[in-house]
Amino acid sequence: MLIQMTVRVSHLGAWLLLFFLGCMGIFLSDAVKAAESESFSNPAVTARLISAEDGIAPDAASVSLGLALEYGEGWKGYWRTPGEVGLAPKLDWAGSTNLKSAELLWPAPERFEAFGIENFGYSGQVVLPIRARLEDAGHPLELRARVSLLTCSTVCVPHDFELSLALPQGVGIDTNSAGQIATYADRVPAVPGNSDIRISVTALDTRDSALIVVAKSDTPFGEVDVFPEFGPLVTFGKPDIRLDRDRTELWAEIPINAWTDEHAEPSVTITDTARAITAPITLTSDPPAPPFSNANPRTSVLKVVAVAAIAFLGGLILNVMPCVLPVLSIKLTSVLKATGQTRQMTRNGFLFSALGVLTFVWALAAALVFLQWIGVSVGWGIQFQNPVFVTLMFMVIAVFAANLFGAFEITLPAALQDRLGANNARAGHISDFGTGLLAAILATPCSAPFLGTAITFALAGTTLDVMVIFTALGLGLALPYLVIAARPELVTRLPRPGRWMLLVRTLLGGLLLATAAWLLFVLVGVAGGRAAAFISALTAVFIVAASIPQANQWVRRAILSACVFLAIFGAGLISTPDRTTPGVDATSHWQDFEPLGIARRVSEGETVFVDVTADWCLTCKANKSLVLDRDPVRARLRGGSVIAMQADWTRPDDNIARFLERYDRYGIPFNIVFGPGSPSGIALPEILTPQAVLDALDTASVRSVASE
């Protein structure tokens, strides 16, 4: 009996074992048929193809696939529109069998920063759904996918690999893969008709520097973001997103970092908590105001006072900058004129000169505020981008130089240049005022230490901030006049008038002549050689007409007026700059400025040095001559380890203006170094030193430990 029971138990165990093995066989069979490819894996990303179906059902014309990506910690991939740097994943299906088409769908992206620039993509796990259509319905499908994608952390690494997946004839669903594909398919932005989000307005601002988007929603917005898509040549910064009180109306301003009218058909994607929409848009030129203003805290009085002190110091330093030699010559001329006058006359004369400095500074501040208000790029010294302004300055300085060389004497009932004469005793306080005015004008192409900080703070603040900071700057620039006005007896320490004054007058005339030559060089850059030659000829006629004492006064005035009139209107009409790539010679180590290429080069491990310069920026010329074009900096820039880019702002350029604004700069020179060690950039001071440049290059070129 015991034996019989033992046998029965043994048979029962055998049946249980067979049942268990049978179940395992089923599971193993399912595992073998699992609808996924082999994996490509490294620390940055793991990738595989998955399918919702285990096989191709009879008469099935399509299958649901997915590219499953799992990014490593700290690594990110890209959306179909990656931003300024990055590449969207691409799949090449060459070699596949029975595949008619494969459409890659894109779940809503997240925003992240790479190399100091806003980018769009994914982190962690994501599945990109794929709609695959078959050539022959119901027949097996063999997939061969060549996958190209880019992953970034503190360094970007490209990947290129193959994945394969075979789906035989059969019926069955891989519930795990189907669930993943369905989850991320739900995150693909809806079309306008299938969403309660409605984009009502998309408009460009007056200077194509920002895109304004207005949208409404039936349900309140939660965590919302906006992603415009205009093709690879147009890139955007981080949006300023504002919601109304009910959170059902959205207003967003997205800064444009790079713009071209030759963009692709534009669209905007708005993402929100658990929903998203992508809609084609039609641009208008009437941007709406925001539903409410940002509650920005007012700048503290102490901060304004501190920056005003910095501005005062910057204006004072302008008086000793190399670019201010013509300003110093005008000041010296003023001092020479003042000798022999009474103490009160001397004081009044220098006070009027100081007032001339302040008047120009106030006028410049008011003009910059107005230009900001109407949406024009502003900056210190940008008036020298205008050919008419440069023409007037060239003519005024050339006339002053001819006057100092004795070609003629300036008297009061003459044209504007006569009224600004700096060495005519009869000009009185008008002459003193003009001396300060012209001195301030000629100081604006210069940028001194501390000046950039002060100008940036002012132009980023309120109108009151602008006026306070610029007033402090003007007081610093006018300080030499104010010192002599306070102590007129300082003038008595000059040598008594004599023959030596003729030598000084000739020396000052030479300085002004050099200034006129520099302005002519600037005019060639902003208006072209033909315009510069035309203006030079008119100026020569003006000087000759003014130098002939026997000429009829009415004829002379007619000739002088005609020269000024033709110069002003001719400068604008025949302005045709000669250079297509200003400042960059084909044989030079300098390359053209490519703002879109900086992040790409840095992501590939290269170091980029950017020099924003202009013909009218004398501080830029000093930096170039004394630092950038001399060893050891020149050798480093030419050594092949650094990409040297030169951005010439001699003429207006929106790409350069946007680049400066991105780094809160409103004047030049501006030099910045990018590299694997400093992807967001290392901004250099206005006045360069070899050691500062080399240290920045060393820091930027060293990759951080985290990126190894």
Tab-separated table of N, CA and C in Angstrom, residues 12 124 135 143 157 163 209 244 261 276 286 305 352 382 407 458 504 514 528 586 682:
chain	number	residue	atom	x	y	z
A	12	LEU	N	2.052	11.896	-9.841
A	12	LEU	CA	1.546	13.256	-9.669
A	12	LEU	C	2.666	14.272	-9.804
A	124	GLY	N	16.242	60.801	-19.330
A	124	GLY	CA	15.646	59.600	-18.742
A	124	GLY	C	15.189	58.640	-19.822
A	135	GLU	N	4.396	47.115	-47.417
A	135	GLU	CA	4.206	47.018	-48.868
A	135	GLU	C	3.127	45.987	-49.185
A	143	LEU	N	13.027	44.555	-40.429
A	143	LEU	CA	13.461	45.943	-40.277
A	143	LEU	C	14.965	46.018	-40.101
A	157	VAL	N	28.271	63.661	-27.613
A	157	VAL	CA	28.823	62.462	-28.244
A	157	VAL	C	27.839	61.983	-29.308
A	163	LEU	N	20.012	48.741	-35.799
A	163	LEU	CA	19.095	47.899	-35.054
A	163	LEU	C	18.271	47.091	-36.051
A	209	SER	N	13.111	90.835	-33.308
A	209	SER	CA	13.968	90.377	-32.214
A	209	SER	C	13.230	89.470	-31.247
A	244	ASP	N	-2.926	85.127	-17.391
A	244	ASP	CA	-3.844	86.046	-16.743
A	244	ASP	C	-4.297	85.475	-15.398
A	261	ASP	N	14.466	85.655	-43.036
A	261	ASP	CA	13.145	85.636	-43.662
A	261	ASP	C	12.929	84.362	-44.469
A	276	ALA	N	-0.592	68.766	-24.867
A	276	ALA	CA	0.258	69.605	-25.721
A	276	ALA	C	-0.445	69.786	-27.056
A	286	ASP	N	1.703	92.968	-35.597
A	286	ASP	CA	1.019	93.769	-34.583
A	286	ASP	C	1.047	93.017	-33.252
A	305	VAL	N	23.375	104.367	-6.946
A	305	VAL	CA	24.480	105.252	-6.554
A	305	VAL	C	25.813	104.570	-6.821
A	352	PHE	N	31.085	126.369	-19.556
A	352	PHE	CA	30.316	126.137	-20.776
A	352	PHE	C	30.831	124.909	-21.529
A	382	ILE	N	27.005	103.519	-31.263
A	382	ILE	CA	26.409	103.002	-32.501
A	382	ILE	C	26.104	104.093	-33.509
A	407	ALA	N	44.740	127.888	-42.767
A	407	ALA	CA	44.128	128.031	-44.088
A	407	ALA	C	43.099	129.158	-44.086
A	458	ALA	N	22.510	100.710	-17.006
A	458	ALA	CA	21.606	101.804	-17.355
A	458	ALA	C	20.586	101.367	-18.394
A	504	VAL	N	52.581	124.606	-31.131
A	504	VAL	CA	51.505	123.823	-30.513
A	504	VAL	C	50.299	123.761	-31.439
A	514	ALA	N	45.003	113.646	-38.223
A	514	ALA	CA	45.015	112.194	-38.039
A	514	ALA	C	43.617	111.683	-37.688
A	528	GLY	N	31.415	102.851	-47.995
A	528	GLY	CA	32.094	102.406	-49.198
A	528	GLY	C	33.095	103.418	-49.721
A	586	ALA	N	41.019	86.821	-46.324
A	586	ALA	CA	41.066	85.416	-46.714
A	586	ALA	C	42.319	84.719	-46.210
A	682	ILE	N	33.441	82.860	-21.226
A	682	ILE	CA	34.185	83.696	-20.287
A	682	ILE	C	34.333	85.065	-20.935
